[in-house]
Tab-separated table of C-alpha atoms in Angstrom:
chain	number	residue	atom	x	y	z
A	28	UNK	CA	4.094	19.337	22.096
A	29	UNK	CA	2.185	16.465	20.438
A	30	UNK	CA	2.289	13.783	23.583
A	31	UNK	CA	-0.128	10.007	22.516
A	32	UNK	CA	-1.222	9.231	26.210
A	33	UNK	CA	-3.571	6.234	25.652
A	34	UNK	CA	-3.339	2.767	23.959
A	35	UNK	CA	-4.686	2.429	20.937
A	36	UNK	CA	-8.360	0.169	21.087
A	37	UNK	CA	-10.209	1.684	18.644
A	38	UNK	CA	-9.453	2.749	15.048
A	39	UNK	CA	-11.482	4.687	12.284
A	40	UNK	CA	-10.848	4.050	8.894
A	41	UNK	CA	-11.656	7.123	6.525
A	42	UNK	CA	-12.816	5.494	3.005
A	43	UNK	CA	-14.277	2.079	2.022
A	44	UNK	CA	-13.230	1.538	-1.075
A	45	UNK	CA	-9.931	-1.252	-2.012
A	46	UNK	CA	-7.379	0.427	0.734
A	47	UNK	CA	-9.742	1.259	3.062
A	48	UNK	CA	-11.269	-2.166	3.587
A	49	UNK	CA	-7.846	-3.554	3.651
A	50	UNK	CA	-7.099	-1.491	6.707
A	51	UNK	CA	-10.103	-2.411	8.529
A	52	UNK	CA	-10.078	-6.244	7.548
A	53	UNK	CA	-6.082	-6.068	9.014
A	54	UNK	CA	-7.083	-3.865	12.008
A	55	UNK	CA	-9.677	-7.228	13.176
A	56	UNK	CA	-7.480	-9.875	12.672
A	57	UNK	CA	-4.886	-7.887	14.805
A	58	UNK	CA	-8.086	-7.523	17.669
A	59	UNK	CA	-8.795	-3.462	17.111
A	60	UNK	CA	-12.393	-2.113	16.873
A	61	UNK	CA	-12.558	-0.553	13.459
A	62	UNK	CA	-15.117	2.630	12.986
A	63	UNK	CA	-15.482	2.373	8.764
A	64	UNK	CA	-16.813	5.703	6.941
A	65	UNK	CA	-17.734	6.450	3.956
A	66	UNK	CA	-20.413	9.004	2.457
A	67	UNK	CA	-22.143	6.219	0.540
A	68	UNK	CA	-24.432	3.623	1.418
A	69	UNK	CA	-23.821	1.483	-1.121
A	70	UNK	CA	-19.862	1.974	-0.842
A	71	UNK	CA	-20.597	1.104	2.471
A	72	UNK	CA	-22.828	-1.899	2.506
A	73	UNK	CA	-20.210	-3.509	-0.449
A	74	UNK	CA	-17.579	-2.525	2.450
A	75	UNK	CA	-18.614	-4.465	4.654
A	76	UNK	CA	-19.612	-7.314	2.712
A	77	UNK	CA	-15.941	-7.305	1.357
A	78	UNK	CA	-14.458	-7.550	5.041
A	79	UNK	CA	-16.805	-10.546	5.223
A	80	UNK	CA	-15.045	-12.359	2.298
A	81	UNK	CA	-11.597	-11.151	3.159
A	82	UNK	CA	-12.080	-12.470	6.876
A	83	UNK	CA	-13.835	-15.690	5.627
A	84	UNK	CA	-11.048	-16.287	2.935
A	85	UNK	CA	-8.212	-15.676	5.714
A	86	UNK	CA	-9.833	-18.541	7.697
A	87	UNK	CA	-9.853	-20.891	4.961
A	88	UNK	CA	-6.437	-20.083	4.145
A	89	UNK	CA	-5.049	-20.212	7.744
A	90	UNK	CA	-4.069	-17.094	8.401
A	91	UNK	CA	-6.556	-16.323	11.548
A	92	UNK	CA	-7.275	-18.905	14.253
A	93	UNK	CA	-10.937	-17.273	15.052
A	94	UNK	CA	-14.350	-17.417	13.646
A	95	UNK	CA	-14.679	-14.781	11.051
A	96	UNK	CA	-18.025	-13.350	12.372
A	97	UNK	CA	-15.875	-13.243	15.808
A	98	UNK	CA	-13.326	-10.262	14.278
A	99	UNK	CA	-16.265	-8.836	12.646
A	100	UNK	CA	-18.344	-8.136	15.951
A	101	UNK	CA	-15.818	-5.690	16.057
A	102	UNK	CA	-16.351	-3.528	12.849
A	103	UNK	CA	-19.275	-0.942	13.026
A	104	UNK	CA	-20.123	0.888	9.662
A	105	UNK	CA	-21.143	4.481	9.145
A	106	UNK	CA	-22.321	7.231	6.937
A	107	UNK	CA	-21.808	10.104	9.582
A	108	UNK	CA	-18.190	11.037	10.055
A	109	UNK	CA	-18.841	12.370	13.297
A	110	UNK	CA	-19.961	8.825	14.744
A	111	UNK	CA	-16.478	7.552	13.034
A	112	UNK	CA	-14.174	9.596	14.806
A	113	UNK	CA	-16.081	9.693	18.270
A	114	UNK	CA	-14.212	7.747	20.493
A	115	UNK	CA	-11.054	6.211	18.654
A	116	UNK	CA	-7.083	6.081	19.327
A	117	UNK	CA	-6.061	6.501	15.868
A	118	UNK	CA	-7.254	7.602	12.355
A	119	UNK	CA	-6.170	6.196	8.967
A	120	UNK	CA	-7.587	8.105	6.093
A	121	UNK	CA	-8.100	6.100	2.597
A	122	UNK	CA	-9.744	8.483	0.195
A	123	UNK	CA	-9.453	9.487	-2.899
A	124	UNK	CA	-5.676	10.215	-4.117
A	125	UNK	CA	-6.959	14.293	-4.552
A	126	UNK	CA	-4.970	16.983	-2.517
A	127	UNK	CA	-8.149	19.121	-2.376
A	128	UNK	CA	-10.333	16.286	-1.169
A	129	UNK	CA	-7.532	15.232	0.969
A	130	UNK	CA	-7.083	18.533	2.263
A	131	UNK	CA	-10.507	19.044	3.176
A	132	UNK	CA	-11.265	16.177	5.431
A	133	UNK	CA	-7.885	17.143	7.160
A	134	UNK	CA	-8.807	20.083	7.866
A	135	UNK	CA	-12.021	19.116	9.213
A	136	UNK	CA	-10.269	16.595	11.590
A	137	UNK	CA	-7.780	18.618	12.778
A	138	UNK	CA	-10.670	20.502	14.160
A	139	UNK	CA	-12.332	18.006	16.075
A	140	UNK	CA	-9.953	15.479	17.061
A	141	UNK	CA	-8.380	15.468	20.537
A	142	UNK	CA	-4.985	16.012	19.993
A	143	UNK	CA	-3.341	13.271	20.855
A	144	UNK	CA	-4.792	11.439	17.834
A	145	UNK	CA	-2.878	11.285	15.064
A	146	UNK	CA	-4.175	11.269	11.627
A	147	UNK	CA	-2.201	9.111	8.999
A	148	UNK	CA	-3.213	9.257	5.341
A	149	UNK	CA	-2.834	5.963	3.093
A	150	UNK	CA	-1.835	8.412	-0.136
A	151	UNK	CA	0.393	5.963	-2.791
A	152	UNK	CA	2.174	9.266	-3.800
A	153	UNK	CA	1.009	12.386	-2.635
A	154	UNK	CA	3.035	14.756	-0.009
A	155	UNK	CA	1.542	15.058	4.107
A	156	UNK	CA	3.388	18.834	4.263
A	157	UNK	CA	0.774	20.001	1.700
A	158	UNK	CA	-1.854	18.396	3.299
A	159	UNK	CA	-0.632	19.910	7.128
A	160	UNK	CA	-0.597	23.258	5.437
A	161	UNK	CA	-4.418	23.083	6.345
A	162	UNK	CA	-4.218	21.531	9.364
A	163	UNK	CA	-4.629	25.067	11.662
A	164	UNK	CA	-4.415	23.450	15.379
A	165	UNK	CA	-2.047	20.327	15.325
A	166	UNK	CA	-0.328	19.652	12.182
A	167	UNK	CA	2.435	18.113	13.820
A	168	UNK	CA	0.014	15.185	14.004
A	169	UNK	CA	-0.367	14.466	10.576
A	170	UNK	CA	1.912	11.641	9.055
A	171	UNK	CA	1.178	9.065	6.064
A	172	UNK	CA	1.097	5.515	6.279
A	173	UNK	CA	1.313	4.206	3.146
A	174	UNK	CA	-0.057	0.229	2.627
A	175	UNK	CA	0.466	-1.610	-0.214
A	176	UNK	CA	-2.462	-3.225	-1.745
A	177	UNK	CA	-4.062	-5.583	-0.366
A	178	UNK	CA	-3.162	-3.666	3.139
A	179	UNK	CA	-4.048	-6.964	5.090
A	180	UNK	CA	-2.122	-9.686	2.964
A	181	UNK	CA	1.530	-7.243	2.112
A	182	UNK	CA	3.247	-6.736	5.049
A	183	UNK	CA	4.619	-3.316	4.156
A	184	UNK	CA	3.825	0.168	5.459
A	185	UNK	CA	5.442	3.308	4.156
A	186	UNK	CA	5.592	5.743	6.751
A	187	UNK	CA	6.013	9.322	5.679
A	188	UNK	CA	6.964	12.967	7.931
A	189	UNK	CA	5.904	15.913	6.382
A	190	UNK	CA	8.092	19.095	7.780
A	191	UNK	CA	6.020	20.062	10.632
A	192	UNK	CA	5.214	16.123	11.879
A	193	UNK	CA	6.643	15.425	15.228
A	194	UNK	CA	9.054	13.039	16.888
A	195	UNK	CA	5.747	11.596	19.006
A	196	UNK	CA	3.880	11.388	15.689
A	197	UNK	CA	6.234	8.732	14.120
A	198	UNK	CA	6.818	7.161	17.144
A	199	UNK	CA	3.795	6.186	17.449
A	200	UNK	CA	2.612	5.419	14.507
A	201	UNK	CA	5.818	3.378	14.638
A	202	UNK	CA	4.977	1.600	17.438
A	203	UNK	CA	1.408	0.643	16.394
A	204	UNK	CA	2.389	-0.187	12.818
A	205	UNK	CA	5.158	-2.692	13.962
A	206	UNK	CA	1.916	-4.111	16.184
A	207	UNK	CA	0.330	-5.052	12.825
A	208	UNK	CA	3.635	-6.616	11.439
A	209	UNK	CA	4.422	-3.397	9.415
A	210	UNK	CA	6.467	-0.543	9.143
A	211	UNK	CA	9.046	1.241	7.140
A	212	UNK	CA	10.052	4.743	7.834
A	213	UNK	CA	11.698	6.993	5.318
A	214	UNK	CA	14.202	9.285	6.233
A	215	UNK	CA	12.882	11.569	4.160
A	216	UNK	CA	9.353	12.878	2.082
A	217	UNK	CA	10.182	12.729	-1.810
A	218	UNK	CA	7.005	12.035	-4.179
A	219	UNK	CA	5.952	8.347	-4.318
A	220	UNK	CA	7.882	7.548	-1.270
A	221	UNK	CA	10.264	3.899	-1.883
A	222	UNK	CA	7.750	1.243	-3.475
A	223	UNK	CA	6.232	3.295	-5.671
A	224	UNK	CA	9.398	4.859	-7.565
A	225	UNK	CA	10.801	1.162	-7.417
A	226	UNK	CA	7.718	-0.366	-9.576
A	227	UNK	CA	7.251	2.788	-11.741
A	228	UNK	CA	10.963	2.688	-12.968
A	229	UNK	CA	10.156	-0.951	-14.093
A	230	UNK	CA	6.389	-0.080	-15.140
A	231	UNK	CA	7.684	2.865	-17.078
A	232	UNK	CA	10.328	0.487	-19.014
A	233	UNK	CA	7.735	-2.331	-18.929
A	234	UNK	CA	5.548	0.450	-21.119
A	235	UNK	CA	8.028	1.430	-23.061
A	236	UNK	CA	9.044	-2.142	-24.590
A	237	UNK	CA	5.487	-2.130	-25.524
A	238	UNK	CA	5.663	0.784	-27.058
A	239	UNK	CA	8.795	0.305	-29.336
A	240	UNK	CA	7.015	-3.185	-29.998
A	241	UNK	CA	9.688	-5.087	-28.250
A	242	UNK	CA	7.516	-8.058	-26.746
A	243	UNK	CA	3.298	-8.221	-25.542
A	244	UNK	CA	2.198	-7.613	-21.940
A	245	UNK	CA	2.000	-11.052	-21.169
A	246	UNK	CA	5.292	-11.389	-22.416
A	247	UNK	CA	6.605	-8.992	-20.175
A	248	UNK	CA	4.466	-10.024	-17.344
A	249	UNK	CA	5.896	-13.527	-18.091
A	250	UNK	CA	9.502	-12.228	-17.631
A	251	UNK	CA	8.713	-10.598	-14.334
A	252	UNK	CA	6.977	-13.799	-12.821
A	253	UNK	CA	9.262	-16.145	-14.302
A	254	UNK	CA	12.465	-14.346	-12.634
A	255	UNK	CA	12.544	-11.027	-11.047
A	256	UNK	CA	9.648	-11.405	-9.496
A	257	UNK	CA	11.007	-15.224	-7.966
A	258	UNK	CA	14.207	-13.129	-6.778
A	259	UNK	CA	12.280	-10.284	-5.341
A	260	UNK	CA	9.868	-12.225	-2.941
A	261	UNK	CA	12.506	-12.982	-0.999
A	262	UNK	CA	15.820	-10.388	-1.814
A	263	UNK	CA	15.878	-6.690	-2.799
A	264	UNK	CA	17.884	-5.496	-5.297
A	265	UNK	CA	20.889	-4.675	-3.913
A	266	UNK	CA	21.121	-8.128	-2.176
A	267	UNK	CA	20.220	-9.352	-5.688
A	268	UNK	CA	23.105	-7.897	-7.159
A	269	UNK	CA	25.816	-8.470	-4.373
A	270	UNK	CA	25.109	-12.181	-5.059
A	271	UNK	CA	25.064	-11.211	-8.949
A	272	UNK	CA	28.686	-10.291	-8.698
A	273	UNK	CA	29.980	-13.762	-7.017
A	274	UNK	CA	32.309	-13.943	-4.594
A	275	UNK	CA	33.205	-10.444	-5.574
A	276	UNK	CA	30.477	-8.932	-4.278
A	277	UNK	CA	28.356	-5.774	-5.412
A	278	UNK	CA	31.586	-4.069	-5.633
A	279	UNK	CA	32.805	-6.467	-8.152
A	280	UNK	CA	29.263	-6.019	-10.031
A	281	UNK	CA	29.841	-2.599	-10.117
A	282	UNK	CA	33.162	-2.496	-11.688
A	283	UNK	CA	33.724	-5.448	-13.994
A	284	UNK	CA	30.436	-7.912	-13.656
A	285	UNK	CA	26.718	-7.120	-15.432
A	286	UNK	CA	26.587	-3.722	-13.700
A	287	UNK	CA	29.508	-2.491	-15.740
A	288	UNK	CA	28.518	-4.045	-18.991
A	289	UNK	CA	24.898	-2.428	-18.155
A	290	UNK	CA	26.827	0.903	-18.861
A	291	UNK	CA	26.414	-0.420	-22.494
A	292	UNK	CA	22.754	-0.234	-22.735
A	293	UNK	CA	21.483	1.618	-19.939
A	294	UNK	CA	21.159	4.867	-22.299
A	295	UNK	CA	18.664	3.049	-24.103
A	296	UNK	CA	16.376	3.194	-21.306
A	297	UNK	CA	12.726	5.114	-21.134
A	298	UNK	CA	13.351	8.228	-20.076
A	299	UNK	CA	9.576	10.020	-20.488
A	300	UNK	CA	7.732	11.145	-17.416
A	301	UNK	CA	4.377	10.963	-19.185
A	302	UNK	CA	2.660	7.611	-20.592
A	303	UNK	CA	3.138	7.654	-24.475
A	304	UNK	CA	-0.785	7.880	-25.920
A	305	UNK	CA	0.440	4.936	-28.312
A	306	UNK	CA	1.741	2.714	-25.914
A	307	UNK	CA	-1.525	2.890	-24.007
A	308	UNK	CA	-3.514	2.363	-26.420
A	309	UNK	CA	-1.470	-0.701	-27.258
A	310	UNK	CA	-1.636	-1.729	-23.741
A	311	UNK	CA	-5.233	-1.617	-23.518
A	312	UNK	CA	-6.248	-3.876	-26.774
A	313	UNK	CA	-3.497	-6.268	-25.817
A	314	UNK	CA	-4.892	-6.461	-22.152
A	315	UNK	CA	-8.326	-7.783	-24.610
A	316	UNK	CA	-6.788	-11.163	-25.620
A	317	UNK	CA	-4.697	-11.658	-22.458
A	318	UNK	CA	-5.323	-15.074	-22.518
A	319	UNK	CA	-5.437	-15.652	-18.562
A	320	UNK	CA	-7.367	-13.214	-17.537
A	321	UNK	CA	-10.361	-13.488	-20.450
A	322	UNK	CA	-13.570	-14.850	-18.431
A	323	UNK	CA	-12.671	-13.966	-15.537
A	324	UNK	CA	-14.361	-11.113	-13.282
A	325	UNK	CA	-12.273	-8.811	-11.008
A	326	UNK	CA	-14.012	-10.587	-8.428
A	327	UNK	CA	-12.052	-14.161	-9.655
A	328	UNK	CA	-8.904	-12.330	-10.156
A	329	UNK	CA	-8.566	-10.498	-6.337
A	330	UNK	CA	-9.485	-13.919	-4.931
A	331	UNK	CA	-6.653	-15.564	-7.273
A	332	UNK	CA	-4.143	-12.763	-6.322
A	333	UNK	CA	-5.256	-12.811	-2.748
A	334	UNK	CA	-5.085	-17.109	-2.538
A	335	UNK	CA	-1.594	-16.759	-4.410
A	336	UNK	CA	-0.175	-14.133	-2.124
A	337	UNK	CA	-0.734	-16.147	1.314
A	338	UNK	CA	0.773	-18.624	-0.546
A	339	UNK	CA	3.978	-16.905	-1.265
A	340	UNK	CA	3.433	-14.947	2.015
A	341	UNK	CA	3.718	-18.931	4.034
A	342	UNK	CA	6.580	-19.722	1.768
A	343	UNK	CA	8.745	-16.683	2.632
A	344	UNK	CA	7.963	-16.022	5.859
A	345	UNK	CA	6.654	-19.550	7.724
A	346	UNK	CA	3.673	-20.551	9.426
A	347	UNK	CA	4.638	-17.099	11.950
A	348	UNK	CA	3.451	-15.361	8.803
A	349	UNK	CA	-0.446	-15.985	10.141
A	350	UNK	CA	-2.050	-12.583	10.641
């Protein structure tokens, strides 16, 4: 049996790219040593330069009390996955969404981790019981822990079993995600786990109005920010629509409020499970003469998204919101 007989100090994060970086810049405000691989020595060095900004930006922004160069005495890049994984409590993989790459650096870890380390994957979609099927010695080990993006700013963790993950798996990856201010466990694995098949039903309609030439993307996008998206920072849907049906309740939105009338329309809906070539293609030249993001670099639109989220972040959740 799977048994986790040490605190967890030390952390390696598998992948430097967006998620990965996330992870690690989260894992040093929280006061973990972070081991950060990746094949690549540019990936790398732009890894760690990235932590940099995302620590430096936190300070500014109040969200950490400490210097930045303080948290990142505590980060220690490499190219050699062996160095990564020598020593640590906990892995967090953040590669490439590929069940072949996926499965190969499982397997590999499987075989040289202790095995009381678990080994969580970051996948947005993909299933952990595929990905065990390699793991020969310990699969019960394996789990996902799925951030949303940016990891360190969205307070949300999906975490995922797979049919052989144990009892002391989720527990503790549990335990040390509710240590970083995040955690959600699923009852059970189904593709895309919660927030993903929540935004895609609403991206997938989102696409479709474009396609049928119902309104632009900033049109849409101003819908979203304008309302649902004001709503949804601070209630779900179902809480939403409880308060939707008045004093009634979500029962009374079911049966005579908008959820009933919705029975009008709802057959209208998208119901495609691959993106129309047309509406992409509309999507894309559209996304040209978006008229707040022309000029600006990704750079100047992570830093906007990043600034507005701690914003929204304080608003919600109060100054105990700092990281």
């Amino acid at each position: 049996m799977f048994i986790h007989m040490k605190p967890i100090n030390r952390v390696a994060v598998i992948g430097a790219g967006v998620i990965g970086i996330g992870w690690a810049t989260l894992l040093l405000t929280k006061g973990y040593k972070v081991n950060l691989y990746t094949e690549k020595k540019e990936t790398l060095e732009k890894g760690l330069a990235k932590v940099s900004t995302y620590l430096v930006n936190l300070k500014n922004m109040g969200m950490i009390y400490g210097e930045p160069e303080d948290y990142q005495r505590n980060l220690t890049g490499t190219m050699k996955i062996d160095e990564a994984i020598q020593n640590v409590d906990f892995v967090i993989e953040a590669i490439i969404e590929d069940y072949s790459v996926k499965k190969t650096l499982f397997k590999n870890l499987d075989a040289q981790l202790p095995r009381d380390i678990v080994i969580a994957s970051s996948t947005s979609g993909l299933l952990i019981t595929e990905i065990q099927k390699v793991m020969i010695k310990y699969p019960e080990r394996g789990v996902i822990a799925h951030p949303w993006n940016p990891p360190h700013l969205l307070p949300l963790v999906e975490i995922v079993p797979g049919e052989k993950t144990s009892k002391e798996t989720l527990d503790v990856t549990k335990e040390f995600m509710e240590k970083l201010d995040r955690v959600v466990v699923l009852k059970k694995e189904v593709p895309g786990f919660i927030g993903n098949r929540l935004t895609f039903a609403l991206f997938r309609e989102a696409v479709n109005l474009i396609d049928e030439g119902v309104a632009t993307v900033e049109d849409i996008d101003k819908v979203v920010t304008a309302a649902i998206g004001l709503r949804w920072a601070f209630m779900g849907p179902f809480l939403t629509y409880h308060l939707g049906g008045g004093e009634g309740g979500i029962e009374y939105f079911f049966s005579k409020g908008f959820g009933y009338g919705a029975n009008e329309w709802m057959h209208t809906l998208a119901k495609w499970d691959k993106f129309p070539y047309t509406a992409v293609k509309k999507i894309v030249e559209q996304m040209k003469e978006y008229k707040f993001i022309k000029g600006k670099s990704f750079q100047d639109l992570s830093r906007w998204r990043d600034e507005t989220l701690i914003r929204v972040y304080k608003a919600v959740f109060g100054e105990k919101g700092n990281l």
